[in-house]
Tab-separated table of C-alpha atoms in Angstrom:
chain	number	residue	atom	x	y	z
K	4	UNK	CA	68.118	63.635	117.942
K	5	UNK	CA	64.760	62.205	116.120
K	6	UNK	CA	62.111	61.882	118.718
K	7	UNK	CA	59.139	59.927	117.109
K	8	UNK	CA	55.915	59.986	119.398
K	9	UNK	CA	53.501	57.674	119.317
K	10	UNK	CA	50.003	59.729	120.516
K	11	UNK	CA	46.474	59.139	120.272
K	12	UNK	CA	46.147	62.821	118.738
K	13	UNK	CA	48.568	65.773	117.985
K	14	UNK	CA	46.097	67.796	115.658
K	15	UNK	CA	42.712	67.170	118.080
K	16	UNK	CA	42.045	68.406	121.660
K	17	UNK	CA	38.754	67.024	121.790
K	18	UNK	CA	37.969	65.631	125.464
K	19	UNK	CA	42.110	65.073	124.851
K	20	UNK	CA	44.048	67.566	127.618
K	21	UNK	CA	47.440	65.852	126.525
K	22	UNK	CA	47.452	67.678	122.967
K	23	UNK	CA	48.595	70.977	124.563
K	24	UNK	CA	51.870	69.453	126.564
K	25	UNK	CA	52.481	67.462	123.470
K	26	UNK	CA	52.423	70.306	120.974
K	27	UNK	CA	54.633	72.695	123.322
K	28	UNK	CA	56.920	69.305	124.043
K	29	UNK	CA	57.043	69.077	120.033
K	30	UNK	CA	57.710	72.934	119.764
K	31	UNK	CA	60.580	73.287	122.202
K	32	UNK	CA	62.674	69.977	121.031
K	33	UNK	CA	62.604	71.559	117.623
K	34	UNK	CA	63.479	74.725	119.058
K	35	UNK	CA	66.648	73.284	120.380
K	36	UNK	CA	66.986	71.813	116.708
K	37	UNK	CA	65.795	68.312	117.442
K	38	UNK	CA	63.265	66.672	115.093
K	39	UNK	CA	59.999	65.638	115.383
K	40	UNK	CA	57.418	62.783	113.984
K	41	UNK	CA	54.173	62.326	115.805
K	42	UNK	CA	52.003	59.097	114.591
K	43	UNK	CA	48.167	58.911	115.401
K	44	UNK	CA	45.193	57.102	114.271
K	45	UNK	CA	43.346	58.188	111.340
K	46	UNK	CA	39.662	57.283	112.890
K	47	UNK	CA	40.887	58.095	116.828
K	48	UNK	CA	37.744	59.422	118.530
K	49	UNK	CA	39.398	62.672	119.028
K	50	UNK	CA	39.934	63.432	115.910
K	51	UNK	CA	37.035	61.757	114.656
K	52	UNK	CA	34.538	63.611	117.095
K	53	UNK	CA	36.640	67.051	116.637
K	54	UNK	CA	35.611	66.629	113.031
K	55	UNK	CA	32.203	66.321	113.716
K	56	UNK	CA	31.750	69.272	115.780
K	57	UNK	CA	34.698	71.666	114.575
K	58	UNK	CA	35.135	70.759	110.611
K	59	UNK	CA	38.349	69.816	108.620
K	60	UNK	CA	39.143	73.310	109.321
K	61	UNK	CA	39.528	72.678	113.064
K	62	UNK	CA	41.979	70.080	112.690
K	63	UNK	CA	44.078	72.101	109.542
K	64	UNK	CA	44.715	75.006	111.850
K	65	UNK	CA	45.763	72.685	114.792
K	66	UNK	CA	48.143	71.153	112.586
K	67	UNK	CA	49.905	74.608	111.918
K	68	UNK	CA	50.109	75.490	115.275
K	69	UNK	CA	54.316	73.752	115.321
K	70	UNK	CA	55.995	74.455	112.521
K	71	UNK	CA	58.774	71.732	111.477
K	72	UNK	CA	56.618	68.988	113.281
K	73	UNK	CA	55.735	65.806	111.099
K	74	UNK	CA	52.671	64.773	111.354
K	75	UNK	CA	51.377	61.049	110.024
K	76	UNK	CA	48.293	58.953	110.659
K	77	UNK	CA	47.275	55.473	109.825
K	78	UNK	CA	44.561	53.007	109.340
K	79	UNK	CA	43.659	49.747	111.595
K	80	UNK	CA	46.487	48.775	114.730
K	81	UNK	CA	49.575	51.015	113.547
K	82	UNK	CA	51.620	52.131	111.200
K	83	UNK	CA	54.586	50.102	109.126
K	84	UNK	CA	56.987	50.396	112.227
K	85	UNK	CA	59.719	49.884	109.915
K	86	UNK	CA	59.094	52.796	108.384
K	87	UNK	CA	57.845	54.726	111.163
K	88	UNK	CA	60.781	53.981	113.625
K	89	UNK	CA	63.601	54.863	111.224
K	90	UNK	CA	66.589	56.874	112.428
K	91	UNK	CA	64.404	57.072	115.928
K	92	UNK	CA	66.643	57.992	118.438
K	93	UNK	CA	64.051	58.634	121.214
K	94	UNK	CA	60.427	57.026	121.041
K	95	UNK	CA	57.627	57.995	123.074
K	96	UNK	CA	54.102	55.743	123.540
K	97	UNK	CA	51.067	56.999	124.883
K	98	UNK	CA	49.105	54.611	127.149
K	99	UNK	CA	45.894	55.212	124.692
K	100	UNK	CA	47.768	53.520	121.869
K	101	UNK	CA	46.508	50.063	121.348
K	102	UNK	CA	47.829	47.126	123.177
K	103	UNK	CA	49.125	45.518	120.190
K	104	UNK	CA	50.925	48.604	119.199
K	105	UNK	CA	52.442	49.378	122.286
K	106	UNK	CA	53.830	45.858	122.669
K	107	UNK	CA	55.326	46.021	118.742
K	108	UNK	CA	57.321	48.929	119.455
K	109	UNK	CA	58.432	47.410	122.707
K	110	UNK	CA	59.723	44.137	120.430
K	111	UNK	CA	61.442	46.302	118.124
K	112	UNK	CA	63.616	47.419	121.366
K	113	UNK	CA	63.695	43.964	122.167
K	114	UNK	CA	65.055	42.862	118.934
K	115	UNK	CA	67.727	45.440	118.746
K	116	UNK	CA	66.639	48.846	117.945
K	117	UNK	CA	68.776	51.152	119.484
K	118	UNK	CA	66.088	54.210	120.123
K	119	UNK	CA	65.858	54.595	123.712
K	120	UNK	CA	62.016	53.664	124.195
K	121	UNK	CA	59.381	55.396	126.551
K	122	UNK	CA	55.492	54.795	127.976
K	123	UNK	CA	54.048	57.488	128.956
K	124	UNK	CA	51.154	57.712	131.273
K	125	UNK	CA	49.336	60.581	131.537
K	126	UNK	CA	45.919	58.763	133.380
K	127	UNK	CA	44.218	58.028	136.530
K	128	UNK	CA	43.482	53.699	134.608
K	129	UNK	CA	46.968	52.863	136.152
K	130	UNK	CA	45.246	53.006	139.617
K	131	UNK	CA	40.797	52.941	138.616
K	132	UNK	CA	41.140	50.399	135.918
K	133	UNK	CA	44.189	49.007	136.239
K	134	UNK	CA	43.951	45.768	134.283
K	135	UNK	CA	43.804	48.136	131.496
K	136	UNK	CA	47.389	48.784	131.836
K	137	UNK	CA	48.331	45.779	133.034
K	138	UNK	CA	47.202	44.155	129.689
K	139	UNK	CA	50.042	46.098	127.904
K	140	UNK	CA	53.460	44.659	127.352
K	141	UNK	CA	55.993	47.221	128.269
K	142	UNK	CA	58.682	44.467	128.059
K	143	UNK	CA	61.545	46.066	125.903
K	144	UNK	CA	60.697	50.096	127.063
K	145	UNK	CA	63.187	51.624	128.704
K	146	UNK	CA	61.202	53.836	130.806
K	147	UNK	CA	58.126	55.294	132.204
K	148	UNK	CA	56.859	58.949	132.183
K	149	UNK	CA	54.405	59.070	134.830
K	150	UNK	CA	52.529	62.295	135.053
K	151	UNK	CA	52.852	62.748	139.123
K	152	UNK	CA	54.884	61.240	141.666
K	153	UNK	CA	51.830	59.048	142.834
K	154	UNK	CA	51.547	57.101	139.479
K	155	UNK	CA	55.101	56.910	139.320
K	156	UNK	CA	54.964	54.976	142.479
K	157	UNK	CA	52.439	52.634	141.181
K	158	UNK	CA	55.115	51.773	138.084
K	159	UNK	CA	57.997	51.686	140.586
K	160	UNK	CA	55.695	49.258	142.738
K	161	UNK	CA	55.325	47.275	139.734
K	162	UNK	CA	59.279	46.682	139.061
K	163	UNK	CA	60.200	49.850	137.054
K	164	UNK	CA	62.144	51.150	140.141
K	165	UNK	CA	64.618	53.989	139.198
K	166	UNK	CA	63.450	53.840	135.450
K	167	UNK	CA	60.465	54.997	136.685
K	168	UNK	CA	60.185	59.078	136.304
K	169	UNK	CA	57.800	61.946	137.323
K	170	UNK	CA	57.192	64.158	134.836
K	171	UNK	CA	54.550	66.534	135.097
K	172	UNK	CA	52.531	68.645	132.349
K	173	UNK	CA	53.060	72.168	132.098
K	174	UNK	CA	52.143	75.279	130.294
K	175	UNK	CA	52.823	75.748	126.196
K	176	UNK	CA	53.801	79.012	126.686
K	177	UNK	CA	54.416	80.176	123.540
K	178	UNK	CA	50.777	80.119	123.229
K	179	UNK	CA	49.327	80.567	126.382
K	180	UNK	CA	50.251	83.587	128.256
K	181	UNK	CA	48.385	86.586	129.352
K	182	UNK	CA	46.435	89.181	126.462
K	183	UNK	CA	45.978	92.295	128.572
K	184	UNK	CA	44.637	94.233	125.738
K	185	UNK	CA	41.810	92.239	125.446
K	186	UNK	CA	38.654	93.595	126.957
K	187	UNK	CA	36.279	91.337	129.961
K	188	UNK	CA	33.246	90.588	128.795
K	189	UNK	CA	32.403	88.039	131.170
K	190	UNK	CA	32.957	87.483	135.050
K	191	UNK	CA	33.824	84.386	134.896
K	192	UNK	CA	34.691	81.331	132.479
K	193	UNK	CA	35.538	77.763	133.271
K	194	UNK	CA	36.741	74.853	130.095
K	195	UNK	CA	36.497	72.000	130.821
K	196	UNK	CA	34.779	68.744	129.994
K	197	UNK	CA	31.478	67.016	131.322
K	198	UNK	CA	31.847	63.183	130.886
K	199	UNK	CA	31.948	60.126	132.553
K	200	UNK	CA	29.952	61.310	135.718
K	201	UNK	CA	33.671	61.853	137.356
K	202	UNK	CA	32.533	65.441	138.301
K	203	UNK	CA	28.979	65.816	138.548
K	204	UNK	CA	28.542	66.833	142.385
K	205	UNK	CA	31.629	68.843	141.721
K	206	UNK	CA	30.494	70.801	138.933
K	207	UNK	CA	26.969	71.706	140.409
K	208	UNK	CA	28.715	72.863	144.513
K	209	UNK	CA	32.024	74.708	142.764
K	210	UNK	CA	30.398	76.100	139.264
K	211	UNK	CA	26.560	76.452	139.311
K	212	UNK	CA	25.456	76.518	142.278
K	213	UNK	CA	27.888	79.688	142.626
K	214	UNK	CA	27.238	81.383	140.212
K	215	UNK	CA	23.590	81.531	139.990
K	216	UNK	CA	24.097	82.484	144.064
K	217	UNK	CA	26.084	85.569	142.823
K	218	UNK	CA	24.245	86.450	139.690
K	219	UNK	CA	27.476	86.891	137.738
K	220	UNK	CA	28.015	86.590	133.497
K	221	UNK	CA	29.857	83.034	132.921
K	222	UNK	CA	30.775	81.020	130.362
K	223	UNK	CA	31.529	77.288	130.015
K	224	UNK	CA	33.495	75.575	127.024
K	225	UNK	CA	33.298	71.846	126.713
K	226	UNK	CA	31.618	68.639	125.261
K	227	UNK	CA	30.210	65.393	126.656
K	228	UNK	CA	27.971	67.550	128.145
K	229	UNK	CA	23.914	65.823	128.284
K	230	UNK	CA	20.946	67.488	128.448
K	231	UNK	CA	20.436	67.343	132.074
K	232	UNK	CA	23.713	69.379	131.972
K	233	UNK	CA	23.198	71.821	129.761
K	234	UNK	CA	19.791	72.311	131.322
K	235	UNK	CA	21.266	72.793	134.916
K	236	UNK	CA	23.416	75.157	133.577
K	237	UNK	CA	21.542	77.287	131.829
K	238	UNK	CA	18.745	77.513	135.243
K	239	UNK	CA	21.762	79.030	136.379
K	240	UNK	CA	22.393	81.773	133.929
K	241	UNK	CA	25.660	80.274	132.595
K	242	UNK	CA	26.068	80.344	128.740
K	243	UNK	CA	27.027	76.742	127.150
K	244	UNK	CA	29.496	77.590	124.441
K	245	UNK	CA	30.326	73.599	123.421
K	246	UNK	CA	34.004	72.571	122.109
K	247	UNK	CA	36.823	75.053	122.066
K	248	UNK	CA	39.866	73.637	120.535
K	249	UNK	CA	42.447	74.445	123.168
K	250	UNK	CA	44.470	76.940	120.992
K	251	UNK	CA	41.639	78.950	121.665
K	252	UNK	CA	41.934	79.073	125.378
K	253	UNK	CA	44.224	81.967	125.934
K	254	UNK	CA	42.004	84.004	124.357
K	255	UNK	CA	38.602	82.830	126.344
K	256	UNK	CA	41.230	83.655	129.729
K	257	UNK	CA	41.734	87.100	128.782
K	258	UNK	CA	38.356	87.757	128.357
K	259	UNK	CA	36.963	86.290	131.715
K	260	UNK	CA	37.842	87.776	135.370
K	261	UNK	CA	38.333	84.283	137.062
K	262	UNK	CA	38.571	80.698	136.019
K	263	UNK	CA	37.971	77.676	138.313
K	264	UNK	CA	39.361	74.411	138.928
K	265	UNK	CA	37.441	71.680	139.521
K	266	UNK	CA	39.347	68.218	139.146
K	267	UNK	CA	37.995	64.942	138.731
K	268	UNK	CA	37.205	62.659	141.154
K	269	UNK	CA	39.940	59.906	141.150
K	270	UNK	CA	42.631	62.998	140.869
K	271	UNK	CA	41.270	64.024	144.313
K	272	UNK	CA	40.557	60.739	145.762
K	273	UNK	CA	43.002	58.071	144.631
K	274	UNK	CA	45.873	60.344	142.906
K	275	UNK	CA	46.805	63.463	144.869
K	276	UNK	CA	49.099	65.584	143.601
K	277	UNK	CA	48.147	65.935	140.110
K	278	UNK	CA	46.510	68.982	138.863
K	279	UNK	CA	44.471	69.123	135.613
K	280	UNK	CA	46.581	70.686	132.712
K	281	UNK	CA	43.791	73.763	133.365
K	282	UNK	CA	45.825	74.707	135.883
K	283	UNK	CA	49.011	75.113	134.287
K	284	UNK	CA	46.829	76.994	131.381
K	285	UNK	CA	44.543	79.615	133.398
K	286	UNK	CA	47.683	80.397	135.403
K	287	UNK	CA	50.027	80.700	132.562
K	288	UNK	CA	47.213	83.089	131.083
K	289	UNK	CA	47.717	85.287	134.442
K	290	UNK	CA	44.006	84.893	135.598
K	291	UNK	CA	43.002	85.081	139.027
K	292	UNK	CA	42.186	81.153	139.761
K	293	UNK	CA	39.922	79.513	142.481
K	294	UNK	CA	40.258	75.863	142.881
K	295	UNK	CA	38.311	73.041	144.391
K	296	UNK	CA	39.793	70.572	146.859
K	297	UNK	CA	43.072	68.910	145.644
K	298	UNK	CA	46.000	68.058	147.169
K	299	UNK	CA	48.968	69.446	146.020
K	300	UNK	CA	50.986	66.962	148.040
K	301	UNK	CA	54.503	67.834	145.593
K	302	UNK	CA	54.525	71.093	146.233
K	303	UNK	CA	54.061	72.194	142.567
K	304	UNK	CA	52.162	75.728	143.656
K	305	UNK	CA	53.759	78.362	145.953
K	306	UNK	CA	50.947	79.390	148.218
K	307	UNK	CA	48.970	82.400	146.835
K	308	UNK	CA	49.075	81.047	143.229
K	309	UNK	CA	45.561	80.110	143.261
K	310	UNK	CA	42.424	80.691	145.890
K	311	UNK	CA	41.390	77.013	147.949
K	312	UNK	CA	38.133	76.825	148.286
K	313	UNK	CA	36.080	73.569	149.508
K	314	UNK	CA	32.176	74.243	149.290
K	315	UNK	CA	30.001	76.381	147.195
K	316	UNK	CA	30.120	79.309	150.105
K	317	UNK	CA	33.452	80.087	149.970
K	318	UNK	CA	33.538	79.762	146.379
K	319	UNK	CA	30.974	82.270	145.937
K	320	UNK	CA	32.853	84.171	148.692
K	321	UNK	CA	36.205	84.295	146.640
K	322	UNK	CA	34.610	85.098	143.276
K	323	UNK	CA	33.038	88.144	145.204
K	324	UNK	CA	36.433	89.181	146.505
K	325	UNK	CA	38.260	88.830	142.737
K	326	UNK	CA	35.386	90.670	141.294
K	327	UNK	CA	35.613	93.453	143.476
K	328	UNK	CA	38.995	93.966	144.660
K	329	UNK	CA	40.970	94.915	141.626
K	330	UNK	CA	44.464	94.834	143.320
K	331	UNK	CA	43.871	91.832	144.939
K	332	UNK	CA	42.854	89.884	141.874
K	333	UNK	CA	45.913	91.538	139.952
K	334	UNK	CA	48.309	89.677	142.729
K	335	UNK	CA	46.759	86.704	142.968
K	336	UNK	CA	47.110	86.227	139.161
K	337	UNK	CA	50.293	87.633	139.204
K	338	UNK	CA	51.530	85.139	141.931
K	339	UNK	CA	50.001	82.205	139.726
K	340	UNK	CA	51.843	83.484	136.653
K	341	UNK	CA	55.027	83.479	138.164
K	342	UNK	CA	55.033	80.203	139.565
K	343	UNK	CA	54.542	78.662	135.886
K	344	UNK	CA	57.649	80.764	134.731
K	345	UNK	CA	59.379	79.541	137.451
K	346	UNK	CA	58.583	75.703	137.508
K	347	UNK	CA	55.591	75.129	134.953
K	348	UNK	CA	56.689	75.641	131.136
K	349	UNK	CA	57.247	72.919	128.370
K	350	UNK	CA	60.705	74.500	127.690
K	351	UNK	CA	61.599	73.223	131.100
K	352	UNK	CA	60.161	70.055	131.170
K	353	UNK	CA	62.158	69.229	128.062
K	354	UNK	CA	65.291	70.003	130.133
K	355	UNK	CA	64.010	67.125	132.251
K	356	UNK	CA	63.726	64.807	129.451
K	357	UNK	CA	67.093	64.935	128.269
K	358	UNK	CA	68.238	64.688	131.443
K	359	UNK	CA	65.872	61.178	131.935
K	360	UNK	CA	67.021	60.267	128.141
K	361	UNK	CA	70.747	61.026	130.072
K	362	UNK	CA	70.400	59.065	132.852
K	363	UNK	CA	69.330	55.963	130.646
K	364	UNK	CA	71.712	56.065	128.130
K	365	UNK	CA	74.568	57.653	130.666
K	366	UNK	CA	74.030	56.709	134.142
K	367	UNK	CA	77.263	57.553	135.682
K	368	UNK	CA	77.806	60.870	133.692
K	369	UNK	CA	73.964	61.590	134.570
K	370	UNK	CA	73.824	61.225	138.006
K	371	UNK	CA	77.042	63.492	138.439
K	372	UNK	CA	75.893	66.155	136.239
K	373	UNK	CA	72.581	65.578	138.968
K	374	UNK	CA	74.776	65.668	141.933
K	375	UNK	CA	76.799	69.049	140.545
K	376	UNK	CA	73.320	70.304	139.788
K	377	UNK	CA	71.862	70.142	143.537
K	378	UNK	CA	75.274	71.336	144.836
K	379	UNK	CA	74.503	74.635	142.694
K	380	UNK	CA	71.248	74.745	144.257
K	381	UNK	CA	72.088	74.557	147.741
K	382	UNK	CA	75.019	76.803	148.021
């Protein structure tokens, strides 16, 4: 099949989590010998601002990263959709394209096309801002990819019903798994972004206040971060590195003893259940990883994949215990790592896409292949 994806960036990371599942949903369809055209923006402000900080250079080795992938941009609301929705088969929208472009492809569908058409939301606006998606016409799309089961209960509220579908990020992990031969050289490293104020209280009780209590070597990698930030953080000892493009990650992992988790607000408070594609990353990496309060209300995590932790005590507490209990921090990551082979990779969330593309296209055949499925399982 032609899958042709619609995303605000492929080749850019830049305060932009979705690039990884993207690139390791891009690598595994063509794996399986699908193809695959992505379409962004020329002057999105991910690219633009990963420019600015990382070079043309940045973005030319992010564009290697999946070979066979096409890769386009355009200028102003879209591209010629003509052009760029030829021989489509399956098409896949962001919910950062533009209104107008989301609601073109959806008329396309409407007038014909026979591509089977997909929004995808992979956002907390459905819930904190949610005239923002409100504004976009979705009439003609066949479906919505919600990333948790909450947000897809906010679409199914809204009339999507059974064409409504939770599909969850997961770990690329062709390129992140663990690097054992790599040597520490730092206790502990957390990447992750600043921004928006989402996190602020968070940051300080889970990240500095911690690890200025313990005196430990950490690293941070991210951007948005102001001065009052940076400042804070270095009071604390912790060494600012700014942006590192996410293909980069793995290799920050192996280096550190821990990682943390520290989600932002209106994940914790309004949309439970969703974890930040960190968490799928550090644990796909096989470090030992402490989180913050979240509920994992689906069930995504068997217990001992990750250390709950809920002030800056017990945080400081655990980051004692992985730093100086060897076999202890080798199970815990172990634990984490196999519950992303298990559940967590991009490989197996593409078997749940053509089993959603399935169900649309062939509902009857779908839902017994489903039903045969879950017999398997429970015998």
């Amino acid at each position: 099949m032609k899958f042709v994806l619609f995303y605000h960036s492929f080749v850019s990371c830049w305060n932009h989590g979705n690039a990884h599942f993207l690139r390791g949903i891009a690598r595994e369809l063509i794996k399986r010998g699908h193809s695959v055209s992505v379409w962004e923006p020329e002057d999105g402000w991910s690219r633009t601002n990963a420019l600015r900080d990382g070079g043309a250079a940045a973005l030319a080795e992010a564009a290697r990263l999946v070979p066979g992938v096409t890769l386009q941009t355009y200028r102003g609301d879209g591209p010629e959709l003509d052009h760029a929705l030829d021989r489509a088969d399956v098409v896949m929208v962001h919910e950062w394209n533009t209104p107008g472009l989301v609601a073109g492809i959806g008329q396309r569908r409407l007038q014909g096309a026979r591509f089977t058409l997909f929004f995808h939301d992979t956002h907390h606006r459905a819930v904190t801002a949610s005239h923002e998606i409100e504004r976009l016409d979705l009439d003609g799309y066949d479906g919505v990819l919600a990333f948790g089961e909450i947000l897809r209960e906010v679409y199914a509220r809204r009339g999507w019903g059974e064409h409504a579908f939770t599909w969850h990020e997961a770990a690329d992990t062709a390129l992140f798994h663990p690097i054992p031969e790599t040597p520490k050289s730092t206790d502990l490293v957390w990447i992750g972004n600043w921004g928006d104020e989402e996190r602020t209280h968070e940051l300080e009780q889970f990240l500095i206040k911690p690890v200025a209590k313990l005196g430990i070597a950490a690293r941070v990698y991210g951007v948005r971060y102001p001065d009052s930030a940076r400042n804070a953080l270095a009071r604390a000892g912790v060494h600012y590195r700014g942006w590192l493009p996410n293909h980069l990650a793995p290799d920050a992992f192996a280096q550190a003893k821990a990682t943390i988790h520290v989600p932002r607000r209106p994940y914790v408070e309004t949309m439970p259940g969703i974890p930040t594609i960190r968490v799928f990353e550090a644990l796909a990496c096989g470090i030992p990883l402490i989180s913050a309060p979240w509920r994992d209300i689906e069930g995504l995590f068997p217990a001992g994949a990750y250390l709950s932790v809920r002030d800056t005590l017990e945080t400081a507490l655990a980051l004692r215990r992985i730093l100086n209990d060897a076999a202890f921090a080798r199970e815990l990551a172990a634990t984490g790592l196999r519950a992303i082979e298990a559940r967590h990779t991009c490989a197996m969330r593409v078997d749940e896409l053509i089993s959603i593309i399935e169900s649309i296209n062939c509902p009857t055949a779908a839902r017994s292949a489903m039903h045969t499925h879950d017999s398997v399982l429970a015998s």
